[in-house]
Coordinates of C-alpha atoms and ligand atoms in Angstrom, one line a residue:
M1 CA 35.6 27.8 25.6
L2 CA 34.3 28.5 21.9
D3 CA 31.1 26.9 20.8
A4 CA 28.3 27.8 18.4
Q5 CA 26.8 30.7 20.6
N6 CA 30.0 33.5 21.3
A7 CA 32.0 32.3 17.8
F8 CA 32.0 34.9 15.6
V9 CA 32.0 32.1 12.5
A10 CA 30.0 29.3 13.2
F11 CA 28.7 26.3 10.6
D12 CA 26.3 23.9 12.9
R13 CA 25.6 20.1 11.5
V14 CA 26.0 21.5 8.5
Q15 CA 25.9 19.7 5.4
K16 CA 25.2 20.9 1.7
S17 CA 23.7 18.6 -1.4
Y18 CA 23.1 20.9 -4.9
D19 CA 20.6 17.5 -6.1
G20 CA 19.4 16.5 -3.3
E21 CA 20.7 13.2 -3.3
N22 CA 25.1 13.7 -2.7
L23 CA 26.8 15.3 0.4
V24 CA 28.6 17.8 -0.6
V25 CA 29.4 19.0 3.2
K26 CA 28.5 16.8 5.2
D27 CA 28.1 17.3 8.6
L28 CA 29.9 20.5 9.3
N29 CA 31.1 21.6 12.4
L30 CA 33.6 24.9 12.5
S31 CA 33.6 28.3 15.2
M32 CA 35.7 31.1 14.9
P33 CA 36.7 33.4 17.0
K34 CA 36.6 37.2 15.4
G35 CA 39.4 38.1 13.9
E36 CA 40.4 34.6 13.5
F37 CA 42.9 34.1 9.9
L38 CA 41.2 30.6 8.7
T39 CA 42.4 28.9 5.7
M40 CA 40.4 26.2 4.4
L41 CA 42.3 23.7 2.3
G42 CA 41.7 21.0 1.1
P43 CA 41.8 19.1 -2.9
S44 CA 39.6 19.6 -6.2
G45 CA 35.6 19.4 -4.9
S46 CA 36.2 19.4 -1.4
G47 CA 33.7 21.7 -0.7
K48 CA 35.7 23.8 0.6
T49 CA 33.8 26.7 -2.4
T50 CA 30.7 25.6 -1.9
C51 CA 31.3 26.1 2.2
L52 CA 32.4 30.3 1.2
M53 CA 29.3 30.2 -0.6
M54 CA 26.6 29.1 1.9
L55 CA 28.3 31.7 4.2
A56 CA 28.5 34.8 1.6
G57 CA 24.7 33.5 1.4
F58 CA 25.2 32.2 -2.6
E59 CA 23.6 29.0 -1.7
T60 CA 22.1 27.6 1.0
A61 CA 23.0 25.0 4.0
T62 CA 20.3 21.7 3.4
H63 CA 20.5 21.5 7.0
G64 CA 21.9 23.1 10.2
D65 CA 23.1 26.7 10.8
I66 CA 25.5 28.7 10.1
T67 CA 25.8 32.3 12.2
L68 CA 27.5 35.1 12.2
D69 CA 27.6 36.9 15.8
G70 CA 25.1 34.9 17.1
V71 CA 22.9 35.4 14.5
S72 CA 21.8 32.9 11.9
I73 CA 22.3 33.6 8.8
N74 CA 19.0 32.8 7.5
N75 CA 17.6 36.0 9.1
I76 CA 20.0 38.5 7.9
P77 CA 19.6 39.4 4.1
P78 CA 23.0 39.1 2.3
H79 CA 23.7 42.9 1.9
K80 CA 23.4 43.5 5.5
R81 CA 26.2 40.7 6.2
G82 CA 28.9 43.0 6.0
I83 CA 30.4 40.1 3.9
G84 CA 34.0 40.9 1.9
M85 CA 34.9 39.0 -0.8
V86 CA 37.8 38.2 -3.4
F87 CA 37.8 35.6 -5.6
Q88 CA 40.5 34.0 -8.3
N89 CA 39.3 35.9 -11.4
Y90 CA 39.4 39.5 -9.6
A91 CA 35.7 40.7 -10.6
L92 CA 36.6 44.2 -11.7
F93 CA 34.2 46.3 -12.9
P94 CA 35.6 46.8 -16.4
H95 CA 33.8 50.3 -17.2
M96 CA 34.8 52.1 -14.1
T97 CA 38.0 53.1 -13.4
V98 CA 39.7 51.7 -9.7
A99 CA 38.1 54.8 -7.9
E100 CA 34.7 54.1 -9.5
N101 CA 35.0 50.3 -8.6
L102 CA 35.7 51.0 -4.9
S103 CA 33.5 53.5 -4.7
F104 CA 30.8 51.7 -5.8
P105 CA 29.5 49.1 -2.6
L106 CA 29.8 52.1 -0.7
E107 CA 27.5 53.8 -2.8
V108 CA 26.0 50.3 -2.5
R109 CA 25.5 51.1 1.7
K110 CA 24.6 55.5 0.8
M111 CA 27.8 56.3 1.8
G112 CA 28.1 60.8 1.7
K113 CA 30.5 61.6 -1.5
S114 CA 33.4 63.4 0.7
T115 CA 33.5 59.8 3.1
R116 CA 33.3 57.5 0.1
E117 CA 36.5 59.5 -1.0
E118 CA 38.3 59.4 1.9
K119 CA 38.0 56.0 2.5
V120 CA 38.6 54.8 -1.5
K121 CA 41.4 56.8 -1.0
R122 CA 43.0 54.9 2.6
A123 CA 41.8 51.5 0.6
L124 CA 44.2 52.1 -1.9
D125 CA 46.7 53.4 -0.1
M126 CA 46.8 50.0 2.1
V127 CA 47.6 48.6 -1.0
Q128 CA 50.1 50.6 -2.8
M129 CA 47.9 51.0 -5.1
G130 CA 46.9 55.3 -4.6
D131 CA 48.7 56.6 -7.8
F132 CA 47.3 54.6 -10.2
A133 CA 43.1 56.1 -8.8
G134 CA 41.8 56.8 -12.0
R135 CA 42.4 53.7 -15.1
R136 CA 40.7 51.2 -16.1
P137 CA 41.4 47.5 -14.9
A138 CA 42.6 46.1 -17.8
Q139 CA 45.7 48.2 -18.1
L140 CA 46.8 46.8 -14.8
S141 CA 48.7 43.7 -14.2
G142 CA 47.2 40.7 -12.9
G143 CA 48.8 41.4 -9.7
Q144 CA 48.0 44.6 -9.4
Q145 CA 44.0 44.1 -10.4
Q146 CA 44.3 41.9 -7.8
R147 CA 45.7 44.4 -5.0
I148 CA 42.6 45.9 -6.0
A149 CA 40.1 43.3 -6.1
L150 CA 41.3 43.1 -2.7
A151 CA 40.9 47.0 -1.6
R152 CA 37.6 47.0 -2.5
A153 CA 36.4 44.4 -0.9
L154 CA 38.0 45.9 2.6
V155 CA 37.0 49.4 1.4
F156 CA 33.7 49.1 3.3
E157 CA 36.0 47.7 6.8
P158 CA 34.0 44.9 6.9
E159 CA 33.6 42.2 9.1
L160 CA 34.1 39.2 7.6
V161 CA 36.5 39.3 4.3
L162 CA 36.1 35.8 2.6
M163 CA 39.1 34.5 -0.4
D164 CA 38.5 32.1 -2.7
E165 CA 41.8 30.9 -4.1
P166 CA 42.6 34.6 -4.5
L167 CA 46.7 34.9 -6.2
G168 CA 45.8 31.5 -7.6
A169 CA 46.7 32.8 -10.6
L170 CA 49.9 34.6 -10.1
D171 CA 53.5 34.4 -9.8
K172 CA 55.1 32.9 -7.6
Q173 CA 56.8 36.4 -6.4
L174 CA 53.7 38.4 -6.3
R175 CA 51.8 35.4 -5.0
E176 CA 54.3 34.9 -2.0
T177 CA 54.4 39.2 -1.1
L178 CA 50.2 39.6 -1.7
Q179 CA 50.7 36.5 0.4
F180 CA 52.1 38.6 3.4
E181 CA 50.3 41.6 2.1
I182 CA 47.0 40.5 3.1
T183 CA 47.4 38.6 6.3
N184 CA 49.4 41.7 7.8
L185 CA 46.1 43.6 6.4
A186 CA 44.0 41.3 8.3
H187 CA 45.2 41.2 11.6
E188 CA 45.8 44.7 11.4
L189 CA 42.2 45.8 11.0
G190 CA 41.0 43.1 12.9
I191 CA 39.1 41.7 10.4
T192 CA 37.9 37.8 10.9
T193 CA 38.8 35.9 7.3
V194 CA 38.1 32.3 5.5
Y195 CA 41.1 31.9 3.0
V196 CA 40.2 28.9 0.3
T197 CA 43.5 27.4 -1.1
H198 CA 44.6 23.7 -2.1
D199 CA 48.2 25.1 -2.2
Q200 CA 49.6 23.7 0.8
T201 CA 52.5 26.5 2.4
E202 CA 49.9 29.7 1.2
A203 CA 47.7 27.4 3.8
L204 CA 50.8 27.2 6.5
T205 CA 52.4 30.7 6.1
M206 CA 49.4 32.6 6.3
S207 CA 46.6 31.1 9.2
D208 CA 45.6 30.6 12.8
R209 CA 44.3 28.1 11.8
V210 CA 43.8 25.3 8.6
A211 CA 40.2 22.8 8.6
V212 CA 41.7 20.3 5.8
F213 CA 39.4 19.5 3.6
D214 CA 38.3 16.0 2.0
D215 CA 35.4 15.0 0.7
G216 CA 33.1 17.0 1.8
R217 CA 34.4 17.0 6.1
I218 CA 36.4 18.5 7.6
Q219 CA 39.9 16.0 8.8
Q220 CA 41.9 17.7 10.5
L221 CA 41.4 21.7 12.3
A222 CA 44.0 23.2 13.7
P223 CA 47.5 25.7 13.6
P224 CA 50.1 25.3 11.1
D225 CA 52.3 24.1 13.6
E226 CA 50.2 21.8 15.5
L227 CA 48.7 20.1 11.6
Y228 CA 52.4 19.6 10.3
E229 CA 54.0 17.7 13.8
K230 CA 50.5 16.0 14.9
P231 CA 49.2 14.8 11.6
Q232 CA 45.6 13.3 12.9
N233 CA 45.1 10.4 10.4
S234 CA 46.9 9.4 7.1
F235 CA 44.8 12.2 4.6
V236 CA 46.1 14.4 6.3
A237 CA 49.5 13.3 7.0
Q238 CA 50.1 12.7 3.1
F239 CA 47.5 15.7 1.7
I240 CA 50.5 18.7 4.1
G241 CA 53.8 18.5 3.7
E242 CA 56.1 15.4 2.6
N243 CA 55.6 12.1 4.3
N244 CA 56.8 8.3 3.9
T245 CA 54.8 6.2 5.0
L246 CA 55.2 2.0 5.5
E247 CA 52.2 -0.4 6.4
G248 CA 51.8 -2.7 8.9
V249 CA 50.2 -5.2 12.0
I250 CA 50.7 -3.6 15.1
Q251 CA 51.6 -6.6 17.0
E252 CA 52.1 -4.2 20.7
I253 CA 50.3 -1.5 22.2
K254 CA 52.4 -0.7 25.6
G255 CA 50.6 3.6 26.9
D256 CA 52.3 5.3 24.5
T257 CA 54.7 3.6 21.5
C258 CA 53.6 0.7 20.0
I259 CA 55.4 -1.9 17.8
V260 CA 54.6 -1.8 14.1
K261 CA 55.2 -5.3 12.3
L262 CA 55.8 -4.1 8.7
D263 CA 54.6 -6.3 6.1
S264 CA 58.1 -6.3 4.8
G265 CA 58.9 -8.5 8.4
D266 CA 60.9 -5.9 10.0
T267 CA 60.0 -4.4 13.3
I268 CA 59.3 -0.5 14.5
D269 CA 58.5 1.6 17.0
A270 CA 55.7 4.5 16.6
L271 CA 53.3 7.1 18.7
P272 CA 50.0 4.8 18.3
V273 CA 47.8 8.3 17.2
N274 CA 44.5 6.4 15.5
V275 CA 45.4 3.0 16.4
A276 CA 42.5 0.8 18.0
E277 CA 44.1 -2.3 19.2
V278 CA 46.6 -5.3 18.2
G279 CA 45.8 -7.3 14.7
E280 CA 44.4 -3.8 13.8
R281 CA 46.5 -3.3 10.3
T282 CA 48.2 0.6 10.6
K283 CA 50.5 3.1 8.1
V284 CA 53.1 4.1 9.9
S285 CA 53.7 8.4 8.6
I286 CA 57.2 9.1 9.2
R287 CA 58.6 13.4 7.7
P288 CA 61.6 12.9 5.1
E289 CA 63.7 15.7 8.2
R290 CA 63.1 13.4 11.3
V291 CA 64.6 10.8 10.1
E292 CA 67.5 9.8 11.6
F293 CA 70.9 7.8 10.2
N294 CA 74.0 9.1 12.0
R295 CA 74.8 6.2 14.6
D296 CA 75.5 8.7 17.2
R297 CA 72.4 10.9 17.0
L298 CA 70.2 7.4 17.0
H299 CA 67.5 7.3 19.9
A300 CA 69.9 4.4 22.5
D301 CA 67.4 1.6 21.7
A302 CA 65.2 2.7 18.7
H303 CA 64.2 0.2 16.0
T304 CA 66.3 0.4 13.4
L305 CA 66.0 -0.2 9.4
K306 CA 68.2 -1.6 6.6
A307 CA 67.9 0.8 3.9
E308 CA 70.2 1.1 0.7
V309 CA 71.0 4.6 -0.5
L310 CA 69.2 4.9 -4.2
E311 CA 69.4 8.1 -4.9
F312 CA 71.1 11.5 -3.4
I313 CA 70.4 15.4 -4.5
Y314 CA 72.5 18.4 -3.6
M315 CA 69.9 21.3 -2.9
G316 CA 71.5 23.8 -2.0
D317 CA 70.7 23.9 1.8
I318 CA 69.1 20.5 2.3
F319 CA 70.5 16.9 0.7
R320 CA 67.3 14.9 0.0
T321 CA 67.4 11.3 -0.3
R322 CA 65.8 8.3 -1.9
L323 CA 66.2 5.1 -0.2
R324 CA 64.8 1.7 -0.8
V325 CA 63.3 0.8 3.2
A326 CA 61.1 -2.4 3.9
G327 CA 60.1 -3.0 0.9
T328 CA 59.5 0.0 -0.6
D329 CA 61.8 2.9 -3.3
E330 CA 60.2 5.3 -2.7
F331 CA 61.5 6.5 1.4
V332 CA 63.0 9.7 1.1
I333 CA 64.6 11.8 4.0
K334 CA 66.2 15.4 4.1
T335 CA 69.4 16.5 5.4
R336 CA 70.0 19.7 6.8
N337 CA 73.4 20.9 4.6
A338 CA 76.0 20.7 7.1
P339 CA 80.1 21.3 7.2
D340 CA 79.9 17.5 8.5
Q341 CA 77.0 16.0 7.4
A342 CA 77.6 13.0 5.3
R343 CA 77.0 12.8 1.7
L344 CA 75.2 9.4 0.9
V345 CA 76.4 8.2 -2.4
P346 CA 74.0 5.4 -4.2
G347 CA 74.4 2.2 -3.8
E348 CA 75.6 2.5 -0.5
M349 CA 74.0 0.5 2.6
I350 CA 72.7 2.3 5.5
E351 CA 70.8 2.1 8.8
I352 CA 67.9 4.7 9.7
G353 CA 66.3 4.9 12.4
W354 CA 64.4 8.0 14.2
M355 CA 62.4 8.7 17.6
P356 CA 59.6 7.1 18.2
Q357 CA 57.6 9.5 18.7
D358 CA 57.9 11.3 14.9
C359 CA 56.7 8.0 13.4
R360 CA 52.4 8.4 14.0
A361 CA 50.7 4.8 13.3
L362 CA 47.6 5.9 11.8
D363 CA 44.6 4.3 10.0
A364 CA 44.8 2.2 7.5
Ligands
ATP401 N1 26.3 24.7 -8.7 C1 26.9 23.4 -8.4 N2 25.8 22.6 -8.6 C2 26.4 21.2 -8.8 N3 27.2 20.7 -8.1 C3 28.1 21.7 -7.9 C4 27.4 22.7 -7.2 N4 28.3 24.0 -7.4 C5 29.3 22.5 -7.0 N5 29.5 21.8 -6.8 C6 29.6 20.4 -6.4 O1 29.8 19.8 -5.8 C7 31.2 19.1 -5.0 C8 32.1 20.6 -3.9 O2 32.3 21.8 -5.1 P1 33.5 22.6 -4.6 O3 32.5 23.7 -5.5 O4 32.3 23.1 -3.3 O5 34.8 22.2 -4.6 P2 36.3 22.8 -3.7 O6 36.6 22.3 -2.8 O7 36.0 24.9 -3.9 O8 36.7 22.2 -5.2 P3 38.5 23.4 -6.1 O9 39.8 22.9 -5.1 O10 38.2 21.8 -7.3 O11 37.2 25.0 -6.2 C9 32.2 19.1 -5.9 O12 32.0 17.7 -6.2 C10 31.4 19.7 -7.2 O13 30.9 19.3 -8.6
MG402 MG1 36.8 25.9 -5.4

């Protein structure tokens, strides 16, 4: 069992206030094993950068303890923490060449000239920028600068790398290429990485685990598939991917199913994930791709709902259909574009249903 003692990075009941009044990080507990790629994902102002800054040593925790390899970081001076960092604005030194930029962290660590040259060359090759050693940052494209920033964070072979939205300023294609390169490098070199983004796709595709932040707290910490398939509360369900939400009251709980009476009067089956008792209000959340309208494929005794087709959008690989269901006009279903898949027509009345386990009753 991984706990604060044997974790490589651990936050133990960490709180942070900048003004002595408002907590922007509230009781944060997090343990990372060596080599893990962990992403902090959350809306603006939720405390992600603050956590990174505390780990880097640029901010101190107001309460609690942060440990690196079992040692409280308060006892390690920042330059001895062996942490590589990449931030959104690349912050390369403009007056230095690429090679000089990379050599700098090695000089700080008092490495000899030949060692420096060898490490710089290797780091540049790693990000496929070997031919650019003599250029200055202003003579590089945004993506090339970002690769250099990455190489500079890795050149001294840190055990821990912190990245704060390093790809935010780049176009989609370059972002995707670098996402792939960063995770590959981190895994190849066995580097432990804390990555910050508010791009959920980036978080899901890159990470071993994702910590979803909201309001200074981790709302859920889980591998990408678990986060998507098994959100623990309605914030996570709404924040990760697309979700349909219906509201109602718990009418009955029996084992791993509950019956929810929706505000529209309809009753549906759901999985009671985050509900306590009968009579409590709840939000049920259903992924658009888990809704079935083909009668033959519906669970025999699942409750079904009547729906009116409002909009049908052909998206190539999938069909996206918006429905009026149980008092909402925003219910979306997605179906795969297969030869036998019916194309729905606005105005058409259909019946929809789902497996009870795909419909999660979460906190109201
Ligand atoms: N140096 C500071 N002094 C005072 N308040 C700060 C400081 N830095 C951040 N804050 C506040 O702390 C809260 C968390 O900020 P933080 O930068 O950690 O958020 P974030 O999750 O990184 O957001 P974003 O996605 O916008 O980068 C915000 O309310 C912010 O205004
Ligand atoms: Mg930030």
